[in-house]
mmCIF file with all atom_site columns, C-alpha atoms in Angstrom:
data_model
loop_
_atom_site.group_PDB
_atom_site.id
_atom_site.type_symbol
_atom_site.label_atom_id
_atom_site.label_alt_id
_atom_site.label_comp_id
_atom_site.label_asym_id
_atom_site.label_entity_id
_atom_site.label_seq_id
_atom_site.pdbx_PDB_ins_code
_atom_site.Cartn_x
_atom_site.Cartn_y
_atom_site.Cartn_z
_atom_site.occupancy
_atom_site.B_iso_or_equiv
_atom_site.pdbx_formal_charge
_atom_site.auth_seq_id
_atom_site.auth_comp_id
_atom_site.auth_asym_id
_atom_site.auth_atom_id
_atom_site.pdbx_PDB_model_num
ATOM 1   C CA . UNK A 1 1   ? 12.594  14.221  -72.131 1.00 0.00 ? 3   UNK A CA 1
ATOM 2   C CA . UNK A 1 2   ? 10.628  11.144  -71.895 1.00 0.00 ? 4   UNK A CA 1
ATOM 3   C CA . UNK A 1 3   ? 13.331  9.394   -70.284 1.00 0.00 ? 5   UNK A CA 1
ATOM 4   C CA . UNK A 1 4   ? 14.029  12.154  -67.602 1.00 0.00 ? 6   UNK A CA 1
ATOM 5   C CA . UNK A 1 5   ? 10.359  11.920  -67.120 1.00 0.00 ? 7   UNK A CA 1
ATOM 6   C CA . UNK A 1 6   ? 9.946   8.023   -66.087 1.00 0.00 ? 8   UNK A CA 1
ATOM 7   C CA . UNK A 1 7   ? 12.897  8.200   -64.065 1.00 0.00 ? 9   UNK A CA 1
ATOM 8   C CA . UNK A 1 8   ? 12.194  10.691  -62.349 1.00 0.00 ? 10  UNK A CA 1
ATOM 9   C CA . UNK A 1 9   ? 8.541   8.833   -61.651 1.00 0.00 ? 11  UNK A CA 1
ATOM 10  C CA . UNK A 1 10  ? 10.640  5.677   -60.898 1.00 0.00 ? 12  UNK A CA 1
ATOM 11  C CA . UNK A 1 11  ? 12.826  7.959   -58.427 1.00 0.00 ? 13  UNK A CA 1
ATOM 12  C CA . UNK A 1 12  ? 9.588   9.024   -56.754 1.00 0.00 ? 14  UNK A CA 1
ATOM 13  C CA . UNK A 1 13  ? 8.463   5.522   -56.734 1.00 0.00 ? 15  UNK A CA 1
ATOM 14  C CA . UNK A 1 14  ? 11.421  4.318   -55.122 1.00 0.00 ? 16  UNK A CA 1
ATOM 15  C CA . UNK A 1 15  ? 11.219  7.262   -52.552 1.00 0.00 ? 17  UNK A CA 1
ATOM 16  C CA . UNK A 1 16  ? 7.760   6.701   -51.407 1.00 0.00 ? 18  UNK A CA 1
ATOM 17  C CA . UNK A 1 17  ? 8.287   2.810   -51.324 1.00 0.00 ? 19  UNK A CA 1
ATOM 18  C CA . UNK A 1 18  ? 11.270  3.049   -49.469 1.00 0.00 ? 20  UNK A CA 1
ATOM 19  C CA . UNK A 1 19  ? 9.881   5.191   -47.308 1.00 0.00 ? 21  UNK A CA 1
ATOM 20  C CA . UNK A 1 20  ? 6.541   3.414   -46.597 1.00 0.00 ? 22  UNK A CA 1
ATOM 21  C CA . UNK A 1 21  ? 8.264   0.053   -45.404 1.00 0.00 ? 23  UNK A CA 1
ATOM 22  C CA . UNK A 1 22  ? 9.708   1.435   -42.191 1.00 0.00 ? 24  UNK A CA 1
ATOM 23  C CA . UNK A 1 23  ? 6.856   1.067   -39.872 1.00 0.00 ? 25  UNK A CA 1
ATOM 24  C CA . UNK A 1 24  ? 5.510   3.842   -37.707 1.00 0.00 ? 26  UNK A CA 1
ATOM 25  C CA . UNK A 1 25  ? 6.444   2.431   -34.387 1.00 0.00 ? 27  UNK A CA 1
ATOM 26  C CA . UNK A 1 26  ? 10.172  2.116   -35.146 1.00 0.00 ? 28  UNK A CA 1
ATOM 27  C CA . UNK A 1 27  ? 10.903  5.646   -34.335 1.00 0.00 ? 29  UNK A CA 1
ATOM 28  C CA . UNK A 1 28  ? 14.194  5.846   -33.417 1.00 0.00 ? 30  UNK A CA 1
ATOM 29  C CA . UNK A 1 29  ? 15.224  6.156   -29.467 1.00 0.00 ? 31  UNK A CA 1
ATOM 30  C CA . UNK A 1 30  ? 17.248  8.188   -28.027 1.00 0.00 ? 32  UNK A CA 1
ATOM 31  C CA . UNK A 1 31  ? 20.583  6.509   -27.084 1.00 0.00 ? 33  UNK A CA 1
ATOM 32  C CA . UNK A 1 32  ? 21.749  6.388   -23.957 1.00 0.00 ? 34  UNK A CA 1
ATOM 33  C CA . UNK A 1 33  ? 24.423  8.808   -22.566 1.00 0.00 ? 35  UNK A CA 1
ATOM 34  C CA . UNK A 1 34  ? 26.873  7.588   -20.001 1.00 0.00 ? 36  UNK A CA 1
ATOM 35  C CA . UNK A 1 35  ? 27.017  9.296   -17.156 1.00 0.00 ? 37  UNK A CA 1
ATOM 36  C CA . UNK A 1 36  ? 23.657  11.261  -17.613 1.00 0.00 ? 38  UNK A CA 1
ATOM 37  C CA . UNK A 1 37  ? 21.007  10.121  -15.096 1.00 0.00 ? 39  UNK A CA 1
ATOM 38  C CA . UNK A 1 38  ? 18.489  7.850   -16.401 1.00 0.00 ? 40  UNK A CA 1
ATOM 39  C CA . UNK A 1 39  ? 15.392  7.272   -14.221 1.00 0.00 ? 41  UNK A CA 1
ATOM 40  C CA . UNK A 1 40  ? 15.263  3.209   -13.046 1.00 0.00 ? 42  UNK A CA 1
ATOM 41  C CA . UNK A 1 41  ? 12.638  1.130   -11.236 1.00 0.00 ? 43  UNK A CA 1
ATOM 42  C CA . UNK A 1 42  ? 14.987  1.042   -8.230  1.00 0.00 ? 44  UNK A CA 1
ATOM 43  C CA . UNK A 1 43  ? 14.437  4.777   -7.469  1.00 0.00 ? 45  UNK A CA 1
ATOM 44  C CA . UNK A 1 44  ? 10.642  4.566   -7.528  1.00 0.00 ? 46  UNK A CA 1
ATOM 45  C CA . UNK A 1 45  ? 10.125  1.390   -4.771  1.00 0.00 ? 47  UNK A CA 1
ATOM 46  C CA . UNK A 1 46  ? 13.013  3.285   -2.628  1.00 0.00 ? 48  UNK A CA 1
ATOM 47  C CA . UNK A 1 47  ? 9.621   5.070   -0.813  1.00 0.00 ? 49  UNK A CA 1
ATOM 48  C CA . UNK A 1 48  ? 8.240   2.099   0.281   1.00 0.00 ? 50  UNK A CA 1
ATOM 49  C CA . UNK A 1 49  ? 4.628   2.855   0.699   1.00 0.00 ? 51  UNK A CA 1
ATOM 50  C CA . UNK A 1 50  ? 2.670   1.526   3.624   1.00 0.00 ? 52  UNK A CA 1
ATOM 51  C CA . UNK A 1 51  ? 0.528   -1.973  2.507   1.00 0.00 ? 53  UNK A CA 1
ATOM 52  C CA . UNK A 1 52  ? -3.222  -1.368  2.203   1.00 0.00 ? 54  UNK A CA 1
ATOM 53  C CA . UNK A 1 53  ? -4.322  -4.573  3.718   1.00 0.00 ? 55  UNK A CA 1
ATOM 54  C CA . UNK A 1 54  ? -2.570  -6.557  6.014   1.00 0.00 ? 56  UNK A CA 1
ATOM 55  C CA . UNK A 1 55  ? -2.770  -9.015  8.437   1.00 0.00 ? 57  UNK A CA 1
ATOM 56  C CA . UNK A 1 56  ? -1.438  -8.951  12.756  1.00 0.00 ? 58  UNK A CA 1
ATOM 57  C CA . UNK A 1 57  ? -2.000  -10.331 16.022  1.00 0.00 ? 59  UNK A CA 1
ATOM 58  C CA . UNK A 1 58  ? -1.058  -10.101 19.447  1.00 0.00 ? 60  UNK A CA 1
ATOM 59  C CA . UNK A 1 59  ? -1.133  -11.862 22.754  1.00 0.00 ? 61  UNK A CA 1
ATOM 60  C CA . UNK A 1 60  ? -3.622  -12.116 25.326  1.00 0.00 ? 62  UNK A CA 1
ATOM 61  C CA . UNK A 1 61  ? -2.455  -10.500 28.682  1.00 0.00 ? 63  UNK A CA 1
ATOM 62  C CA . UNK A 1 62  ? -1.764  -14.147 30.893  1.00 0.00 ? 64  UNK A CA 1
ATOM 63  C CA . UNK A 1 63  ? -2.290  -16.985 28.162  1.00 0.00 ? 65  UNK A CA 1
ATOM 64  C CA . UNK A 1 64  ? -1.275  -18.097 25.019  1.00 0.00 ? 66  UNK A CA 1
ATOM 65  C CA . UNK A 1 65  ? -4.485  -16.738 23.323  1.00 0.00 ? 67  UNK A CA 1
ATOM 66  C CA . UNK A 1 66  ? -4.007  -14.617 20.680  1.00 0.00 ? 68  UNK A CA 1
ATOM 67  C CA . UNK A 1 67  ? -6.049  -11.574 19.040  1.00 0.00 ? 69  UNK A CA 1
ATOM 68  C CA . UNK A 1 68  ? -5.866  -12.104 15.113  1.00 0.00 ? 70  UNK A CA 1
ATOM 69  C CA . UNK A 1 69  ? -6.611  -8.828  13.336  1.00 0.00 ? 71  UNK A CA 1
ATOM 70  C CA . UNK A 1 70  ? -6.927  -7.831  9.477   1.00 0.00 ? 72  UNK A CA 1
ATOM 71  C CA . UNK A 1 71  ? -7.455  -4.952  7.542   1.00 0.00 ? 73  UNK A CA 1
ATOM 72  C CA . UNK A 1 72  ? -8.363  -2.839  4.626   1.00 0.00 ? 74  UNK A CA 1
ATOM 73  C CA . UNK A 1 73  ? -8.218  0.224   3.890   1.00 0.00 ? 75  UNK A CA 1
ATOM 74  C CA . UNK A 1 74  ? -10.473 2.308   1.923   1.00 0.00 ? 76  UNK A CA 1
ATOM 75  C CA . UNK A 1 75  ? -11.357 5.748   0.166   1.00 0.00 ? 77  UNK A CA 1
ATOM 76  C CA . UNK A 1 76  ? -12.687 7.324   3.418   1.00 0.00 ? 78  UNK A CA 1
ATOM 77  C CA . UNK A 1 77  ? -12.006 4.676   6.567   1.00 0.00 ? 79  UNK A CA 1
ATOM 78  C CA . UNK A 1 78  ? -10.114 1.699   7.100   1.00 0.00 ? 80  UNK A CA 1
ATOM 79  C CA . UNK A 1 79  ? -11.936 -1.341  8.316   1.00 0.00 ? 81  UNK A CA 1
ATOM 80  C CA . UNK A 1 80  ? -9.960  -3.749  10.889  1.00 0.00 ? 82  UNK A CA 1
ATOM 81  C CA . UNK A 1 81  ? -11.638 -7.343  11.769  1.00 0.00 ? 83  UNK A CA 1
ATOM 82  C CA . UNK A 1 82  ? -10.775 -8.935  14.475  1.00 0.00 ? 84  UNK A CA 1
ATOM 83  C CA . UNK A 1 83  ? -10.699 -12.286 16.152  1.00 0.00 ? 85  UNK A CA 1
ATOM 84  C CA . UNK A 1 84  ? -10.213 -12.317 20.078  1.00 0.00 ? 86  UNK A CA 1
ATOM 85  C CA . UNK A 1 85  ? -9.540  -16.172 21.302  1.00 0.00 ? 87  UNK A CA 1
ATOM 86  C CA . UNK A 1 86  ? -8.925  -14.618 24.690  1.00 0.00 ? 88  UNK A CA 1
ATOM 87  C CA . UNK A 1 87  ? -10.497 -17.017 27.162  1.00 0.00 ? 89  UNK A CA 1
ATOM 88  C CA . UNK A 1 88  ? -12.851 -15.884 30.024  1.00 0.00 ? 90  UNK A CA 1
ATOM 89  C CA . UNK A 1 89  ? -13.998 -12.865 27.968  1.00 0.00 ? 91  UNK A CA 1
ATOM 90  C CA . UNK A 1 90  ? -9.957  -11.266 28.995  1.00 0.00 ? 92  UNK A CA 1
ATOM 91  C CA . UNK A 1 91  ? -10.433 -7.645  27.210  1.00 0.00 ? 93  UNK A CA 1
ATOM 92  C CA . UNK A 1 92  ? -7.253  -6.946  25.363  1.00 0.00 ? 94  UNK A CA 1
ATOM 93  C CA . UNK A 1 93  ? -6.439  -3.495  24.194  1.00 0.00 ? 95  UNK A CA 1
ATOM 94  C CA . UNK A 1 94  ? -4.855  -3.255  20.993  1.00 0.00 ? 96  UNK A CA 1
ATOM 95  C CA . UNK A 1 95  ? -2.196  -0.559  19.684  1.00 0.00 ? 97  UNK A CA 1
ATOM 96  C CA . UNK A 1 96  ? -2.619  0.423   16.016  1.00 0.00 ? 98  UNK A CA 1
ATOM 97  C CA . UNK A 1 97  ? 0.376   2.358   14.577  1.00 0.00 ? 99  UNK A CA 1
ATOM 98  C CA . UNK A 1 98  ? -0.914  4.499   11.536  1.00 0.00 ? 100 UNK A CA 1
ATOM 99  C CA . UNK A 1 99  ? 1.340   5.710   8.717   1.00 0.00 ? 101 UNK A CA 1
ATOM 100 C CA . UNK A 1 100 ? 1.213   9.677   8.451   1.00 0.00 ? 102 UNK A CA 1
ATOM 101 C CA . UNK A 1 101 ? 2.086   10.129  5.368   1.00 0.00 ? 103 UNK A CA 1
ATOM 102 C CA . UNK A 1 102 ? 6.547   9.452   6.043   1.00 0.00 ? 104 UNK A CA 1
ATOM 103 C CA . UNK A 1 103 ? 5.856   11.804  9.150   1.00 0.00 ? 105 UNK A CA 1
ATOM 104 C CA . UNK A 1 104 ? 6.195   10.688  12.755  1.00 0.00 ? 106 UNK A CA 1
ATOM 105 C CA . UNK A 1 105 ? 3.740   8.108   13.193  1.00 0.00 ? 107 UNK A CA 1
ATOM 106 C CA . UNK A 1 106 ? 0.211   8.281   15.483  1.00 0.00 ? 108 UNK A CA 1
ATOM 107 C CA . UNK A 1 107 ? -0.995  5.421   17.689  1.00 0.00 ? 109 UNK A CA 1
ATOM 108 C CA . UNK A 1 108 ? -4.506  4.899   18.160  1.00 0.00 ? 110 UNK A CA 1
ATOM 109 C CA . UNK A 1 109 ? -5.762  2.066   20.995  1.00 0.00 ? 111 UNK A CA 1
ATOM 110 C CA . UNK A 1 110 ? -8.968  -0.171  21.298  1.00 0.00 ? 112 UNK A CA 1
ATOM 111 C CA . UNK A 1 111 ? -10.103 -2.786  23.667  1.00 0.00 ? 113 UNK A CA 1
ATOM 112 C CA . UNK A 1 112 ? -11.819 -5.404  22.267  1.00 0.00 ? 114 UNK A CA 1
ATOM 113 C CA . UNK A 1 113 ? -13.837 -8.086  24.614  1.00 0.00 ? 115 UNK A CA 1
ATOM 114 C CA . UNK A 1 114 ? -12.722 -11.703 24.838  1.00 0.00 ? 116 UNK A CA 1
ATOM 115 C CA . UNK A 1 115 ? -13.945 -14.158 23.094  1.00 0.00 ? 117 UNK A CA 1
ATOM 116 C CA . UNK A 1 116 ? -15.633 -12.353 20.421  1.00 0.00 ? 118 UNK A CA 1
ATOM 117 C CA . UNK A 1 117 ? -15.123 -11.602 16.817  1.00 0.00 ? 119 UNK A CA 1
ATOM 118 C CA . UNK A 1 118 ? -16.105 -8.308  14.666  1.00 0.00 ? 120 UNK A CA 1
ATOM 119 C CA . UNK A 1 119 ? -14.961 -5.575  13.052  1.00 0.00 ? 121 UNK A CA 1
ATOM 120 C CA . UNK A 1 120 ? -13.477 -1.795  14.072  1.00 0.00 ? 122 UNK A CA 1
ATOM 121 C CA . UNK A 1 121 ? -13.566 1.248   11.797  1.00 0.00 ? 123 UNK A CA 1
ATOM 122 C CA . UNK A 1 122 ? -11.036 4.114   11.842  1.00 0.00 ? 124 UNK A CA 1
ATOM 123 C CA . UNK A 1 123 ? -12.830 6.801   10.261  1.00 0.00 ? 125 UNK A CA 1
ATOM 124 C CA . UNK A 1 124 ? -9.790  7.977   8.334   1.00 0.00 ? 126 UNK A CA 1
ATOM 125 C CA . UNK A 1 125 ? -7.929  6.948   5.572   1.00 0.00 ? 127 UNK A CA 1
ATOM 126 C CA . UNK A 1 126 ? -4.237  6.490   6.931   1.00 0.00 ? 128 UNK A CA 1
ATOM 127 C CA . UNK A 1 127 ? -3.214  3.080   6.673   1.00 0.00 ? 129 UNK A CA 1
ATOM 128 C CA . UNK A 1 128 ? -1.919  1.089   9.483   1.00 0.00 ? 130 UNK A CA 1
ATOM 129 C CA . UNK A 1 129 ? 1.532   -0.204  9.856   1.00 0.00 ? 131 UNK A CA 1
ATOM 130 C CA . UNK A 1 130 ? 1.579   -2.363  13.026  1.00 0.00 ? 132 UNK A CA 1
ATOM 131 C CA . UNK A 1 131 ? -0.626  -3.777  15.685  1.00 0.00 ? 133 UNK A CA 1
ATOM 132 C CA . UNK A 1 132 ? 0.976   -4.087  19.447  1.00 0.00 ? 134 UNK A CA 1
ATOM 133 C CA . UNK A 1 133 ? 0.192   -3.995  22.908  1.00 0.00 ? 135 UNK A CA 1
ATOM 134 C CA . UNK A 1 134 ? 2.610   -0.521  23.663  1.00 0.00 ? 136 UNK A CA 1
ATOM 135 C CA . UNK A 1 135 ? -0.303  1.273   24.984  1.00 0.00 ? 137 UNK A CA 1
ATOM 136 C CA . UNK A 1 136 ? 2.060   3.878   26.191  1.00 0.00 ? 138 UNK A CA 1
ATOM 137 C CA . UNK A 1 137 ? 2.483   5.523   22.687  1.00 0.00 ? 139 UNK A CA 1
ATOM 138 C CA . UNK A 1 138 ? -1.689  5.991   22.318  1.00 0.00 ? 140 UNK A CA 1
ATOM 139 C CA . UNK A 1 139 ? -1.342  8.727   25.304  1.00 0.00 ? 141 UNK A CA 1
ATOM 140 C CA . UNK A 1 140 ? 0.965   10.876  23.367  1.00 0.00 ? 142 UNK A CA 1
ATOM 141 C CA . UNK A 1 141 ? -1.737  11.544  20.566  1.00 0.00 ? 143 UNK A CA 1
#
């Protein structure tokens, strides 16, 4: 009896010591199935999402001048600063296309004065995609 006794403590012993020296983190993954579809990081950047800052410019209507613009949006606006090296105080309207969420984009316009430097808020949140001079599309929103 006394022999059935200490090895059945020495079988316990074993047990528990065996089973205390895997760690806790080595749970065992699942293996892979071929064939079954396993998400990848190529699927999640295939909706490229619109940049939250950026940087544009444009040219000035009859020089080589340029309009430098940057931006940023935020929780309730998005702020654009602008730079207008337009000589002669040449106003310059600019045409900001805004992401709508993978809809059909909106156009918003603004003339800035020449020569001057500041910054424009949109007071929404959409981000903007582009900066032109297609005034054209601004008239359809």
């Amino acid at each position: 009896m006394r022999a059935l006794i200490s090895a059945g403590a020495t079988l316990a012993v074993g047990l528990s010591l065996g089973l205390s020296s895997a760690p806790a983190s080595a749970a065992p993954a699942a293996p892979a199935v071929p064939g079954a579809s396993q998400p990848s990081a190529s699927t999640a950047t295939a909706a490229k999402a619109p940049p939250k800052s950026g940087k544009d410019s444009i040219k000035c209507n009859g020089s080589n001048s340029r309009v430098n613009f940057s931006w940023k949006t935020g929780w309730s606006s998005t702020t654009v600063y602008y730079n207008n090296h337009c000589l002669g105080g040449t106003r310059t309207t600019a045409a900001f296309k805004f992401y709508n969420d993978g809809s059909t984009p909106f156009y918003k316009c603004v003339t800035f004065q020449g020569d001057s430097q500041g910054k424009y808020k949109f007071a929404h949140i959409n981000e903007i995609m582009d900066v032109n001079k297609d005034t054209e599309k601004c008239k359809n929103n």
